[in-house]
Amino acid sequence: MKRQGVRKSGRGKDSPAPMSPFADLQLEDYIVSDLRFSSNYKMSKGATGPLPSTTKVDFDVKKHSTDPNIFLIDMVVDLNKGLSPQEFDKYQIHLHLLGQFRFTRPLPEEAKSKMIYTNGSSILYGVARSIVAQITGSFGDRKFILPAVNILSVLKDKFAAPSKSVKQ
């Protein structure tokens, strides 16, 4: 029985391009621009129970000046920012991270914008979670893993605030 519409060799105009196993958006590099870390280990040992932690995530997206497929995400993650040692349990962390991303093929600007804001920021936040877990795990107690963040909620809050869009 002959199957119609499927070519056995070569690519005709109706044959779909082969799917790549890799995503269109790739993290090429990242650097930790600033890291401040305080351990409240002694204070937390005397507490009757764990104190709630506060996590704040903010980021900006910047386009490359000449290559339309390269973007930079400038992300800041703060854990227990501005709290005194009596107000937080175990750690206070400020992490400033820069991630360079590349689109592996040309895409419409709207698609790039959606992907860099949602996928790119999620990828870079995952790197931030790993860095924090590595640092806190070095202190002999259990490592601290930053909570998962709903990036869509962060974006909603971000764009509700005045003028924090893609920077050139």
JSON list of N, CA, C and O in Angstrom, two decimals, residues 1 49 52 64 128:
[
{"chain": "A", "resi": 1, "resn": "MET", "atom": "N", "xyz": [0.84, -1.17, 0.00]},
{"chain": "A", "resi": 1, "resn": "MET", "atom": "CA", "xyz": [0.00, 0.00, 0.00]},
{"chain": "A", "resi": 1, "resn": "MET", "atom": "C", "xyz": [0.89, 1.24, 0.00]},
{"chain": "A", "resi": 1, "resn": "MET", "atom": "O", "xyz": [1.78, 1.39, 0.82]},
{"chain": "A", "resi": 49, "resn": "GLY", "atom": "N", "xyz": [10.97, 28.51, 65.71]},
{"chain": "A", "resi": 49, "resn": "GLY", "atom": "CA", "xyz": [10.50, 27.96, 64.44]},
{"chain": "A", "resi": 49, "resn": "GLY", "atom": "C", "xyz": [11.07, 28.79, 63.31]},
{"chain": "A", "resi": 49, "resn": "GLY", "atom": "O", "xyz": [11.57, 29.89, 63.53]},
{"chain": "A", "resi": 52, "resn": "PRO", "atom": "N", "xyz": [9.58, 33.29, 58.09]},
{"chain": "A", "resi": 52, "resn": "PRO", "atom": "CA", "xyz": [9.32, 33.31, 56.65]},
{"chain": "A", "resi": 52, "resn": "PRO", "atom": "C", "xyz": [10.40, 34.10, 55.91]},
{"chain": "A", "resi": 52, "resn": "PRO", "atom": "O", "xyz": [10.95, 35.07, 56.44]},
{"chain": "A", "resi": 64, "resn": "HIS", "atom": "N", "xyz": [21.02, 43.44, 21.75]},
{"chain": "A", "resi": 64, "resn": "HIS", "atom": "CA", "xyz": [22.39, 43.69, 21.30]},
{"chain": "A", "resi": 64, "resn": "HIS", "atom": "C", "xyz": [22.36, 44.86, 20.32]},
{"chain": "A", "resi": 64, "resn": "HIS", "atom": "O", "xyz": [21.40, 45.02, 19.57]},
{"chain": "A", "resi": 128, "resn": "ALA", "atom": "N", "xyz": [20.24, 31.10, 38.84]},
{"chain": "A", "resi": 128, "resn": "ALA", "atom": "CA", "xyz": [20.30, 31.77, 40.15]},
{"chain": "A", "resi": 128, "resn": "ALA", "atom": "C", "xyz": [19.97, 30.79, 41.28]},
{"chain": "A", "resi": 128, "resn": "ALA", "atom": "O", "xyz": [20.64, 30.78, 42.32]}
]
